[in-house]
Amino acid sequence: MMKYANRMKKLGTETAFEVLARARELEAQGRTVVHLQIGEPDFTTPANIVNAGIEALRRGETHYTPSAGILPLRQAVAEFVREDRGLKAGPENVVVTPGAKPIMFYTLFACVNPGDEVIYPNPGFPIYESVIGLVGAKPVPIQLREKNEFRLDVKELRRLITPKTKLVILNSPQNPTGSVLTAEDLEAIAKLAIKHDLFVLADEIYSHILYEGRHASIATLPGMAERTIVLDGFSKTYAMTGWRLGYGVMNPELAKHVARLGTNNHSCTASCVQFAGVEALTGPQDAVTAMVSEFKRRRDVIVDGLNRLPGFKCLKPHGAFYVFPNITGTGMSSRELATRLLEEAGVACLSGTSFGEFGEGYLRFSYANSVEQIRMGLDRIGQFLGAAVAR
Ligand code: PLP
């Protein structure tokens, strides 16, 4: 038996990929599956963006670029975040990466020492806990509670901060609950970050999938710009998951460290993809508006439908494209119900525990699928629950 590095024991994963693999197996056996597990828009990338990528390739943009990203894209990102959410940023603040995920990895690598503590939302995106462990830091979960509309409780955050706390991860709008932090939450968190000299990794990947109001970034609050890393990207907003394009906005010193990590690891983001990104940010935005209004329509259909199911209780999320219903009334654990829904009812969703221990009692459904598919999924779950109760 070969012996692999101990650190691999600390590395987690995203179960969404495993559920997708099992769903595909069932489909190969001739079963039909309603896919409500995938965290990606079902729309294709808007044509103007696709064309910009193709034109870049035809022009010969087929070479290495600077690790931090091409200047026109870093300029476009800086201008975009300035206008969109009032961040004071120039190209020196921006690092472009293949997808937004590397920003998590690189900023934790650059800011956190082994033994430091990092506070992260739970239920939350599973990669946070995984990467915190990988860099040798202690993952400290903060529970997001349904009674607080799945927003973190600032009093609880205060209690979790110790002299070893180095960084806090925020995610708003949030995966998997769709919760959105309020202006008061952000102000109170900023005060704590300044008082205890903490970095904040603000994961704003769903900043444009928001159903009321405008997205607010903690980085705009006084004293926060130098200690906040804003993570955002193109995957969700522009339906570009497969292109792999994201960015971080941070202080220029940290940006140099993050770019050097990029040089050591991925060298640079694909050049034609970066030119497509310039078009995404500077071109027409009507495709984004249309996608968000369609997501809102689907949200209302799925929330209504889930609340009609016996044993289900579902809050209406304010952003992202996920719902996180409470399923304790079914008498089943999250994992059991998620597995049985896939195997017996042909509906793929994720157990709340895929997002951490505090996800027990919940399921996550992605509504990045058509209204017809969502309705079919709801019907199938209703039939399954009816039969399960009758048994
Ligand atoms: N952050 C959150 C909360 C996400 O849900 C995701 C993707 O699912 C990402 C970051 C990563 O996005 P990307 O595809 O740009 O790497």
XYZ file of C-alpha atoms and ligand atoms in Angstrom:
407
model
C 0.000 0.000 0.000
C 1.383 3.430 -0.922
C 1.416 5.986 1.892
C 0.091 9.427 0.994
C 0.612 12.736 2.800
C -1.234 13.217 6.107
C -2.667 16.499 4.866
C -4.910 14.615 2.459
C -6.890 13.385 5.478
C -7.891 16.988 6.145
C -9.086 17.689 2.644
C -12.857 17.605 2.224
C -14.867 17.776 -0.992
C -18.126 18.931 -2.545
C -20.734 16.162 -2.461
C -22.634 17.816 -5.339
C -20.171 16.163 -7.723
C -20.759 12.722 -6.136
C -24.547 13.083 -6.298
C -24.244 14.107 -9.945
C -22.179 10.967 -10.662
C -24.795 8.719 -8.979
C -27.636 10.475 -10.836
C -25.819 9.861 -14.134
C -25.465 6.153 -13.235
C -29.212 5.910 -12.629
C -29.866 7.682 -15.932
C -27.568 5.227 -17.710
C -29.805 2.442 -16.333
C -32.796 4.105 -18.008
C -34.205 6.024 -15.012
C -35.093 9.708 -15.292
C -33.731 12.122 -12.695
C -34.812 15.689 -11.921
C -31.598 17.601 -11.248
C -32.024 19.981 -8.334
C -28.541 19.459 -6.914
C -26.332 21.474 -9.229
C -25.014 24.891 -8.201
C -24.805 26.362 -11.655
C -27.119 28.354 -13.911
C -28.813 26.199 -16.561
C -28.539 29.107 -19.040
C -25.768 29.223 -21.629
C -23.259 32.063 -21.596
C -24.619 35.187 -23.388
C -23.591 35.259 -27.075
C -21.616 38.541 -26.891
C -19.319 36.968 -24.272
C -18.882 33.735 -26.253
C -18.021 35.769 -29.372
C -15.443 37.831 -27.486
C -13.725 34.601 -26.382
C -13.730 33.215 -29.932
C -12.453 36.488 -31.420
C -9.639 36.575 -28.850
C -8.561 33.076 -29.907
C -8.733 34.038 -33.621
C -6.624 37.158 -32.909
C -3.969 34.889 -31.435
C -4.552 35.535 -27.729
C -3.122 32.105 -27.037
C -0.156 32.960 -24.832
C 0.695 33.278 -21.143
C -0.521 36.440 -19.443
C 0.689 38.084 -16.209
C -0.298 35.915 -13.208
C -2.526 38.665 -11.777
C -4.445 38.858 -15.067
C -4.382 41.066 -18.179
C -4.510 44.798 -17.458
C -7.759 45.430 -19.437
C -9.568 42.846 -17.286
C -8.127 44.090 -13.996
C -9.131 47.625 -15.033
C -12.614 46.431 -15.997
C -13.042 44.590 -12.676
C -11.852 47.631 -10.701
C -14.277 49.908 -12.536
C -17.093 47.374 -12.205
C -16.749 46.951 -8.436
C -16.364 50.731 -8.035
C -19.650 51.418 -9.810
C -21.471 48.325 -8.661
C -20.741 48.377 -4.940
C -18.661 51.461 -4.238
C -15.304 49.742 -3.666
C -12.307 52.054 -4.071
C -10.260 49.851 -6.351
C -7.693 50.126 -9.142
C -6.069 47.338 -11.180
C -3.404 46.961 -8.455
C -6.126 45.641 -6.122
C -7.336 42.931 -8.497
C -6.109 39.369 -9.044
C -7.812 37.263 -11.733
C -7.973 33.483 -11.238
C -9.341 30.376 -13.019
C -12.727 30.463 -11.248
C -13.207 32.202 -7.916
C -12.288 29.156 -5.827
C -8.508 29.760 -6.033
C -9.065 33.102 -4.265
C -10.229 31.142 -1.193
C -7.214 28.920 -1.361
C -4.639 31.648 -2.023
C -5.914 34.195 0.499
C -6.061 31.606 3.284
C -2.570 30.495 2.279
C -1.296 34.078 2.311
C -3.035 35.356 5.477
C -3.322 32.439 7.900
C -0.629 30.552 9.841
C -0.876 26.983 11.123
C -2.578 27.140 14.532
C -4.574 30.299 13.727
C -8.344 30.114 13.958
C -10.691 30.896 11.075
C -14.422 31.412 11.620
C -16.661 30.272 8.783
C -20.426 29.853 8.201
C -21.975 26.438 8.844
C -24.048 25.364 6.990
C -21.800 26.861 4.326
C -19.780 26.192 1.200
C -17.843 23.016 2.119
C -14.563 24.164 0.583
C -14.065 26.770 3.348
C -13.695 24.173 6.084
C -11.649 21.936 3.826
C -9.077 24.603 2.909
C -8.869 26.032 6.443
C -7.864 22.538 7.605
C -5.444 22.103 4.718
C -3.441 25.234 5.630
C -3.150 23.868 9.193
C -5.531 26.364 10.791
C -8.413 25.508 13.115
C -11.854 25.717 11.472
C -14.294 27.401 13.873
C -17.874 27.058 12.590
C -20.472 29.716 13.298
C -23.948 28.203 13.118
C -26.433 29.888 10.804
C -29.840 29.391 12.377
C -33.216 29.247 10.691
C -34.714 31.439 13.437
C -32.274 34.190 12.368
C -33.166 33.658 8.688
C -29.811 31.849 8.357
C -27.830 35.060 8.950
C -24.913 34.775 11.332
C -25.620 36.084 14.832
C -23.141 38.843 15.640
C -23.311 38.089 19.396
C -22.269 34.533 18.649
C -19.458 35.770 16.407
C -18.189 37.953 19.286
C -18.106 34.897 21.569
C -16.195 32.797 19.020
C -13.378 35.313 18.525
C -10.230 34.420 20.502
C -6.669 35.864 20.457
C -5.897 33.195 17.828
C -8.653 34.260 15.399
C -7.085 35.560 12.189
C -9.806 35.599 9.578
C -13.583 35.457 9.260
C -15.335 34.167 6.147
C -18.626 35.787 5.139
C -20.846 34.675 2.277
C -23.751 36.876 1.266
C -25.964 36.029 -0.591
C -25.281 32.631 0.887
C -24.875 29.102 -0.390
C -26.767 26.923 0.686
C -29.456 29.007 2.450
C -29.907 32.057 0.198
C -29.602 34.347 3.247
C -28.387 37.924 2.860
C -26.560 39.881 5.575
C -28.171 43.219 6.495
C -26.399 46.599 6.628
C -26.524 46.386 10.457
C -24.933 42.917 10.394
C -22.109 44.176 8.171
C -21.463 47.212 10.392
C -21.344 45.112 13.562
C -19.048 42.517 11.936
C -16.757 45.289 10.636
C -16.433 46.748 14.142
C -15.372 43.337 15.482
C -12.911 42.804 12.617
C -11.264 46.166 13.302
C -11.220 45.724 17.100
C -9.589 42.268 16.845
C -7.456 43.058 13.790
C -8.965 40.340 11.593
C -8.985 39.700 7.874
C -12.407 39.191 6.293
C -12.866 36.985 3.235
C -16.132 38.276 1.774
C -17.418 35.680 -0.676
C -19.685 37.766 -2.912
C -19.973 35.265 -5.786
C -23.803 35.588 -5.681
C -23.741 39.426 -5.454
C -25.903 39.768 -8.576
C -28.352 36.973 -7.830
C -30.272 39.164 -5.416
C -34.059 39.627 -5.376
C -34.496 42.832 -3.372
C -32.277 45.871 -2.914
C -28.649 46.288 -3.917
C -25.701 44.215 -2.852
C -23.627 45.770 -0.053
C -19.976 44.865 0.505
C -18.346 45.003 3.943
C -15.195 46.252 2.180
C -16.800 49.689 1.694
C -17.118 50.325 5.443
C -14.501 52.586 7.092
C -11.288 50.720 7.967
C -12.325 47.584 6.075
C -10.769 47.961 2.595
C -7.252 46.947 3.685
C -8.412 43.912 5.669
C -11.113 42.572 3.325
C -10.662 40.229 0.392
C -13.713 40.424 -1.881
C -14.182 37.213 -3.847
C -16.387 37.367 -6.931
C -16.450 35.994 -10.431
C -18.267 35.161 -13.606
C -19.552 31.613 -12.980
C -22.921 32.508 -11.486
C -23.624 36.051 -12.765
C -22.826 35.348 -16.422
C -23.512 31.586 -16.522
C -19.817 30.889 -17.109
C -19.066 27.988 -14.731
C -17.148 25.993 -17.345
C -14.974 28.903 -18.482
C -13.301 29.148 -15.059
C -12.993 32.863 -14.398
C -13.036 34.658 -11.054
C -11.246 37.400 -9.160
C -10.325 38.803 -5.799
C -10.194 42.475 -4.801
C -7.766 43.140 -1.933
C -5.049 45.488 -0.722
C -2.167 45.800 -3.236
C 0.385 44.126 -0.939
C -1.784 41.041 -0.517
C -2.572 41.124 -4.261
C 1.177 40.665 -4.938
C 1.316 37.657 -2.591
C -1.781 36.129 -4.191
C -0.395 36.686 -7.712
C 2.888 35.007 -6.643
C 0.911 32.016 -5.378
C -0.723 31.993 -8.827
C 2.705 32.023 -10.506
C 3.680 29.012 -8.395
C 0.503 27.117 -9.123
C -1.589 27.924 -12.213
C 0.718 30.511 -13.928
C -2.201 32.497 -15.346
C -5.849 32.278 -16.312
C -6.539 31.282 -19.950
C -5.999 34.442 -22.012
C -9.025 34.106 -24.333
C -11.225 33.570 -21.253
C -9.939 36.803 -19.739
C -10.917 38.725 -22.897
C -14.387 37.166 -22.686
C -14.479 38.473 -19.095
C -13.784 42.048 -20.285
C -16.817 41.790 -22.579
C -18.951 40.342 -19.767
C -18.250 43.333 -17.518
C -18.273 46.103 -20.117
C -20.930 44.800 -22.539
C -24.739 44.834 -22.196
C -26.080 43.469 -18.903
C -29.650 42.625 -20.003
C -28.977 38.848 -20.054
C -28.105 39.076 -16.337
C -31.324 40.949 -15.570
C -33.349 38.353 -17.487
C -31.654 35.427 -15.693
C -32.243 36.963 -12.266
C -35.938 37.606 -12.940
C -36.322 33.994 -14.136
C -34.570 32.757 -10.966
C -37.006 34.831 -8.898
C -39.989 33.210 -10.650
C -38.541 29.767 -9.988
C -37.806 30.634 -6.352
C -41.455 31.442 -5.790
C -42.597 28.198 -7.448
C -40.238 25.991 -5.425
C -40.822 27.723 -2.065
C -44.600 27.461 -2.503
C -44.370 23.835 -3.588
C -42.019 22.778 -0.770
C -44.237 24.420 1.860
C -47.143 22.260 0.646
C -45.216 19.019 1.230
C -45.883 17.164 4.497
C -42.988 17.546 6.950
C -41.321 20.378 4.949
C -40.982 24.023 6.016
C -39.167 26.467 3.741
C -38.123 30.108 4.187
C -38.128 32.393 1.155
C -34.461 33.166 0.354
C -33.389 36.679 -0.627
C -30.572 35.729 -2.977
C -28.541 32.990 -4.767
C -30.493 30.116 -6.403
C -30.889 27.699 -3.520
C -33.579 26.828 -0.993
C -32.837 25.124 2.305
C -36.070 23.618 3.649
C -36.392 22.208 7.162
C -37.343 18.542 6.764
C -37.413 17.459 10.429
C -41.199 16.934 10.132
C -40.599 13.962 7.821
C -38.943 12.024 10.664
C -35.986 11.192 8.407
C -32.387 12.378 8.671
C -31.141 14.685 5.938
C -28.872 12.059 4.436
C -31.548 9.342 4.466
C -34.107 11.596 2.824
C -31.663 12.916 0.184
C -30.571 9.357 -0.676
C -34.119 8.013 -0.847
C -35.300 10.941 -2.957
C -32.608 10.142 -5.506
C -32.860 6.350 -5.428
C -36.648 5.956 -5.023
C -38.175 9.172 -6.378
C -35.600 10.204 -9.011
C -34.984 13.674 -7.546
C -31.385 14.744 -6.997
C -30.786 17.202 -4.158
C -28.175 17.537 -1.423
C -28.308 16.640 2.252
C -27.936 19.722 4.486
C -24.986 17.949 6.105
C -23.056 18.321 2.834
C -22.663 21.912 4.078
C -21.475 21.014 7.589
C -22.793 19.513 10.796
C -25.346 22.293 11.357
C -27.049 21.379 8.108
C -28.726 18.366 9.764
C -32.505 18.650 9.474
C -32.347 20.379 6.067
C -32.002 19.641 2.362
C -30.583 21.912 -0.312
C -32.348 22.279 -3.624
C -30.906 24.329 -6.444
C -33.608 25.983 -8.547
C -31.268 26.592 -11.460
C -33.549 24.374 -13.539
C -36.715 25.013 -15.567
C -40.101 25.584 -13.889
C -41.338 22.364 -15.582
C -38.499 20.335 -14.060
C -39.028 21.993 -10.655
C -42.750 21.128 -10.772
C -41.941 17.546 -11.781
C -39.464 17.292 -8.900
C -42.054 18.603 -6.419
C -44.658 16.103 -7.702
C -42.230 13.235 -7.357
C -41.309 14.235 -3.792
C -45.014 14.580 -2.914
C -45.735 11.061 -4.209
C -42.725 9.621 -2.411
C -43.709 11.249 0.902
C -47.334 10.100 0.501
C -46.171 6.508 -0.008
C -43.564 6.726 2.777
C -46.203 7.950 5.285
C -48.784 5.332 4.172
C -46.242 2.515 4.716
N -18.275 30.551 -3.463
C -19.452 29.945 -3.317
C -20.289 30.247 -2.127
C -19.911 29.038 -4.283
O -21.107 28.454 -4.133
C -19.068 28.752 -5.389
C -19.461 27.760 -6.405
O -20.353 26.967 -6.246
C -17.834 29.403 -5.481
C -17.478 30.295 -4.511
C -16.858 29.093 -6.590
O -17.189 29.577 -7.819
P -16.264 29.353 -9.111
O -17.015 28.450 -10.018
O -16.085 30.706 -9.688
O -14.958 28.783 -8.679
